[in-house]
Tab-separated table of C-alpha atoms in Angstrom:
chain	number	residue	atom	x	y	z
A	1	ASP	CA	165.936	-23.140	22.097
A	2	VAL	CA	166.633	-26.811	21.527
A	3	LYS	CA	165.469	-28.854	24.409
A	4	VAL	CA	166.446	-32.408	25.219
A	5	THR	CA	164.794	-33.845	28.291
A	6	GLN	CA	165.408	-37.050	30.173
A	7	SER	CA	162.825	-38.776	32.327
A	8	SER	CA	164.785	-38.779	35.579
A	9	ARG	CA	167.796	-36.978	37.032
A	10	TYR	CA	168.473	-39.690	39.621
A	11	LEU	CA	167.467	-43.330	39.614
A	12	VAL	CA	168.243	-46.185	41.987
A	13	LYS	CA	167.545	-49.746	40.851
A	14	ARG	CA	168.334	-53.225	42.087
A	15	THR	CA	170.479	-55.776	40.300
A	16	GLY	CA	168.430	-57.748	37.798
A	17	GLU	CA	165.713	-55.132	37.367
A	18	LYS	CA	164.664	-53.950	33.918
A	19	VAL	CA	165.373	-50.249	33.576
A	20	PHE	CA	163.974	-47.763	31.076
A	21	LEU	CA	165.607	-44.404	30.457
A	22	GLU	CA	163.588	-42.046	28.307
A	23	CYS	CA	164.789	-39.147	26.207
A	24	VAL	CA	162.670	-36.624	24.316
A	25	GLN	CA	163.785	-33.812	22.003
A	26	ASP	CA	161.626	-31.048	20.600
A	27	MET	CA	163.651	-29.902	17.575
A	28	ASP	CA	162.661	-32.535	15.024
A	29	HIS	CA	166.224	-33.906	14.988
A	30	GLU	CA	166.800	-37.058	12.972
A	31	ASN	CA	169.683	-38.355	15.071
A	32	MET	CA	169.583	-39.372	18.700
A	33	PHE	CA	172.304	-40.831	20.878
A	34	TRP	CA	172.798	-42.534	24.221
A	35	TYR	CA	176.106	-42.176	26.061
A	36	ARG	CA	177.375	-43.178	29.435
A	37	GLN	CA	179.934	-41.065	31.236
A	38	ASP	CA	182.308	-42.440	33.824
A	39	PRO	CA	185.218	-40.682	35.569
A	40	GLY	CA	188.408	-40.928	33.541
A	41	LEU	CA	186.662	-42.564	30.597
A	42	GLY	CA	184.742	-39.681	29.158
A	43	LEU	CA	181.610	-40.078	27.106
A	44	ARG	CA	181.179	-43.493	25.517
A	45	LEU	CA	178.555	-44.114	22.860
A	46	ILE	CA	176.132	-46.932	23.628
A	47	TYR	CA	173.655	-46.727	20.748
A	48	PHE	CA	172.470	-44.173	18.261
A	49	SER	CA	169.566	-43.820	15.889
A	50	TYR	CA	169.411	-41.856	12.650
A	51	ASP	CA	165.718	-42.382	11.951
A	52	VAL	CA	162.563	-43.772	13.460
A	53	LYS	CA	162.859	-47.516	14.077
A	54	MET	CA	166.541	-47.419	13.039
A	55	LYS	CA	169.347	-48.092	15.469
A	56	GLU	CA	173.081	-48.609	15.329
A	57	LYS	CA	175.428	-50.002	17.949
A	58	GLY	CA	177.951	-47.647	19.408
A	59	ASP	CA	181.158	-48.581	21.151
A	60	ILE	CA	179.686	-50.296	24.228
A	61	PRO	CA	176.247	-51.776	23.382
A	62	GLU	CA	176.540	-54.908	25.507
A	63	GLY	CA	173.852	-55.131	28.176
A	64	TYR	CA	171.730	-52.417	26.554
A	65	SER	CA	169.016	-52.123	23.956
A	66	VAL	CA	167.161	-49.147	22.506
A	67	SER	CA	163.835	-48.262	21.014
A	68	ARG	CA	162.839	-45.425	18.698
A	69	GLU	CA	159.163	-45.654	17.834
A	70	LYS	CA	158.693	-41.896	17.366
A	71	LYS	CA	161.091	-39.332	16.000
A	72	GLU	CA	161.204	-37.285	19.175
A	73	ARG	CA	161.719	-40.151	21.619
A	74	PHE	CA	164.655	-42.501	22.133
A	75	SER	CA	164.617	-45.024	24.952
A	76	LEU	CA	167.525	-46.880	26.498
A	77	ILE	CA	166.719	-50.232	28.087
A	78	LEU	CA	168.793	-52.203	30.546
A	79	GLU	CA	167.264	-55.656	30.315
A	80	SER	CA	168.805	-56.854	33.580
A	81	ALA	CA	170.637	-54.116	35.428
A	82	SER	CA	174.031	-54.888	36.888
A	83	THR	CA	176.242	-52.936	39.273
A	84	ASN	CA	178.738	-52.146	36.507
A	85	GLN	CA	175.994	-50.178	34.785
A	86	THR	CA	176.023	-47.621	37.575
A	87	SER	CA	176.868	-44.464	35.674
A	88	MET	CA	175.723	-41.103	34.332
A	89	TYR	CA	173.632	-41.593	31.190
A	90	LEU	CA	173.406	-38.750	28.697
A	91	CYS	CA	171.076	-38.469	25.746
A	92	ALA	CA	171.840	-36.194	22.790
A	93	SER	CA	170.277	-35.277	19.465
A	94	SER	CA	171.368	-33.630	16.218
A	95	PHE	CA	170.280	-32.938	12.677
A	96	THR	CA	171.490	-35.051	9.801
A	97	ASP	CA	174.370	-33.673	7.802
A	98	SER	CA	173.361	-30.984	5.388
A	99	GLY	CA	176.934	-30.103	4.499
A	100	SER	CA	177.263	-27.409	7.120
A	101	HIS	CA	178.696	-27.915	10.574
A	102	PRO	CA	175.840	-26.803	12.795
A	103	SER	CA	173.884	-29.791	11.643
A	104	TYR	CA	176.263	-32.115	13.482
A	105	GLU	CA	176.273	-30.221	16.737
A	106	GLN	CA	174.876	-32.501	19.398
A	107	TYR	CA	172.517	-31.121	22.009
A	108	PHE	CA	172.573	-32.922	25.318
A	109	GLY	CA	169.966	-33.628	27.929
A	110	PRO	CA	170.676	-33.029	31.633
A	111	GLY	CA	171.650	-36.647	32.278
A	112	THR	CA	170.347	-39.450	34.463
A	113	ARG	CA	172.540	-40.656	37.287
A	114	LEU	CA	171.723	-44.354	37.643
A	115	THR	CA	172.812	-46.350	40.663
A	116	VAL	CA	172.391	-50.125	40.594
A	117	THR	CA	172.660	-51.788	43.990
B	1	GLY	CA	191.845	-47.466	15.962
B	2	GLN	CA	190.573	-44.357	17.635
B	3	ASN	CA	192.444	-42.459	20.280
B	4	ILE	CA	192.000	-39.021	21.800
B	5	ASP	CA	194.524	-37.596	24.196
B	6	GLN	CA	194.062	-34.494	26.342
B	7	PRO	CA	195.439	-33.574	29.767
B	8	THR	CA	193.393	-34.806	32.694
B	9	GLU	CA	193.608	-31.662	34.799
B	10	MET	CA	194.829	-28.092	34.534
B	11	THR	CA	194.819	-25.143	36.886
B	12	ALA	CA	195.003	-21.461	36.065
B	13	THR	CA	194.530	-18.069	37.660
B	14	GLU	CA	191.613	-15.737	37.108
B	15	GLY	CA	192.397	-13.281	34.305
B	16	ALA	CA	195.081	-15.486	32.760
B	17	ILE	CA	195.174	-17.410	29.464
B	18	VAL	CA	195.106	-21.189	29.266
B	19	GLN	CA	195.567	-23.567	26.334
B	20	ILE	CA	194.064	-27.052	26.401
B	21	ASN	CA	195.613	-29.411	23.881
B	22	CYS	CA	194.062	-32.390	22.167
B	23	THR	CA	195.654	-34.938	19.876
B	24	TYR	CA	193.573	-37.488	18.073
B	25	GLN	CA	193.711	-40.497	15.818
B	26	THR	CA	190.426	-41.496	14.214
B	27	SER	CA	189.458	-43.776	11.357
B	28	GLY	CA	187.604	-40.935	9.656
B	29	PHE	CA	187.758	-37.201	10.189
B	30	ASN	CA	185.457	-34.399	9.117
B	31	GLY	CA	186.020	-31.826	11.821
B	32	LEU	CA	186.461	-31.337	15.547
B	33	PHE	CA	184.170	-30.057	18.278
B	34	TRP	CA	184.948	-28.671	21.712
B	35	TYR	CA	182.347	-28.933	24.448
B	36	GLN	CA	182.236	-27.449	27.939
B	37	GLN	CA	180.758	-29.405	30.822
B	38	HIS	CA	180.213	-27.984	34.282
B	39	ALA	CA	180.108	-30.469	37.124
B	40	GLY	CA	176.798	-32.300	37.234
B	41	GLU	CA	175.556	-30.694	34.032
B	42	ALA	CA	175.241	-31.658	30.369
B	43	PRO	CA	177.983	-30.794	27.862
B	44	THR	CA	177.355	-27.641	25.852
B	45	PHE	CA	178.798	-26.713	22.470
B	46	LEU	CA	181.758	-24.313	22.416
B	47	SER	CA	183.356	-24.462	18.994
B	48	TYR	CA	183.818	-26.369	15.779
B	49	ASN	CA	186.761	-26.528	13.355
B	50	VAL	CA	186.695	-28.163	9.961
B	51	LEU	CA	189.562	-26.321	8.259
B	52	ASP	CA	193.091	-25.802	9.530
B	53	GLY	CA	193.612	-22.634	11.494
B	54	LEU	CA	192.190	-20.614	14.317
B	55	GLU	CA	188.516	-19.938	14.945
B	56	GLU	CA	187.891	-17.107	17.391
B	57	LYS	CA	184.729	-16.665	19.365
B	58	GLY	CA	184.928	-14.031	22.058
B	59	ARG	CA	187.183	-15.168	24.894
B	60	PHE	CA	187.432	-18.661	23.415
B	61	SER	CA	189.406	-19.719	20.341
B	62	SER	CA	189.994	-23.139	18.841
B	63	PHE	CA	192.791	-24.250	16.544
B	64	LEU	CA	193.024	-27.254	14.260
B	65	SER	CA	195.838	-28.915	12.338
B	66	ARG	CA	194.418	-31.822	10.376
B	67	SER	CA	197.801	-33.048	9.165
B	68	LYS	CA	199.110	-33.271	12.732
B	69	GLY	CA	195.919	-34.606	14.304
B	70	TYR	CA	196.056	-31.748	16.774
B	71	SER	CA	193.716	-29.161	18.185
B	72	TYR	CA	193.740	-26.742	21.064
B	73	LEU	CA	191.224	-24.617	22.902
B	74	LEU	CA	192.444	-21.231	24.080
B	75	LEU	CA	190.623	-19.478	26.889
B	76	LYS	CA	191.491	-15.832	27.545
B	77	GLU	CA	190.684	-13.533	30.463
B	78	LEU	CA	189.773	-16.515	32.576
B	79	GLN	CA	186.821	-16.210	34.899
B	80	MET	CA	185.852	-18.382	37.840
B	81	LYS	CA	182.847	-19.644	35.892
B	82	ASP	CA	185.252	-21.177	33.351
B	83	SER	CA	186.049	-23.892	35.892
B	84	ALA	CA	184.667	-26.926	34.081
B	85	SER	CA	185.658	-29.929	32.015
B	86	TYR	CA	186.507	-29.352	28.368
B	87	LEU	CA	185.834	-32.198	25.968
B	88	CYS	CA	187.600	-32.625	22.651
B	89	ALA	CA	185.406	-34.471	20.133
B	90	PRO	CA	186.582	-35.335	16.628
B	91	TRP	CA	183.776	-35.937	14.203
B	92	GLY	CA	184.465	-39.264	12.589
B	93	GLY	CA	181.662	-39.176	10.084
B	94	TYR	CA	178.244	-40.851	9.937
B	95	ASN	CA	176.873	-38.528	12.576
B	96	LYS	CA	179.195	-39.844	15.284
B	97	LEU	CA	181.309	-37.767	17.608
B	98	ILE	CA	184.148	-39.428	19.482
B	99	PHE	CA	184.706	-37.836	22.863
B	100	GLY	CA	187.933	-37.582	24.785
B	101	ALA	CA	187.933	-38.092	28.563
B	102	GLY	CA	188.024	-34.351	29.033
B	103	THR	CA	190.298	-31.855	30.750
B	104	ARG	CA	189.169	-30.610	34.132
B	105	LEU	CA	190.111	-26.937	34.451
B	106	ALA	CA	190.201	-25.255	37.856
B	107	VAL	CA	190.377	-21.458	37.872
B	108	HIS	CA	191.673	-19.897	41.082
B	109	PRO	CA	191.388	-16.287	42.264
């Protein structure tokens, strides 16, 4: 079974704090993703990575950065947390395209509900 | 631009059939995923369509029309545990899925 784990289920931080959200997958997937999910807006892609040390901006990268030093681990960093970053954060991983669909299926972690006060 | 449209909420009765529609406009298209997400949980994979037509998988089926930018998810013999959000996600290429806001389905006895 593919397993994607996230460091915390719930997190409460203060405005201006630096926040680290960690994600680990155990299936040797090349691709990893960070999303945030807000009511009525669905899942929005923040950043993704298709290889170690590689990263690409998603649709809403402002206020976030990422780090991928090892294949299995992808970290999301909020340099200075703000109240509008209160959200559910979901990490996902997938294989790189091999021409067949299952390789693009994304496997999600349980999510981290972050509250910034 | 990219746009995905699906109903916000639907209700249905246990044992019935429900169809959740999704229309999309994306800059690239290689296929379309449907995910199920129970409240407070992570999305889980339901189905994938790359060719036009119907893909059946037990009680769940998914249909795609690439020329119309349209897909639907059909759920038969509804059960209470099917109460969840259903996310339409076109695959726009380069490993990226684009998720709709989701349809929240409530199944009543």
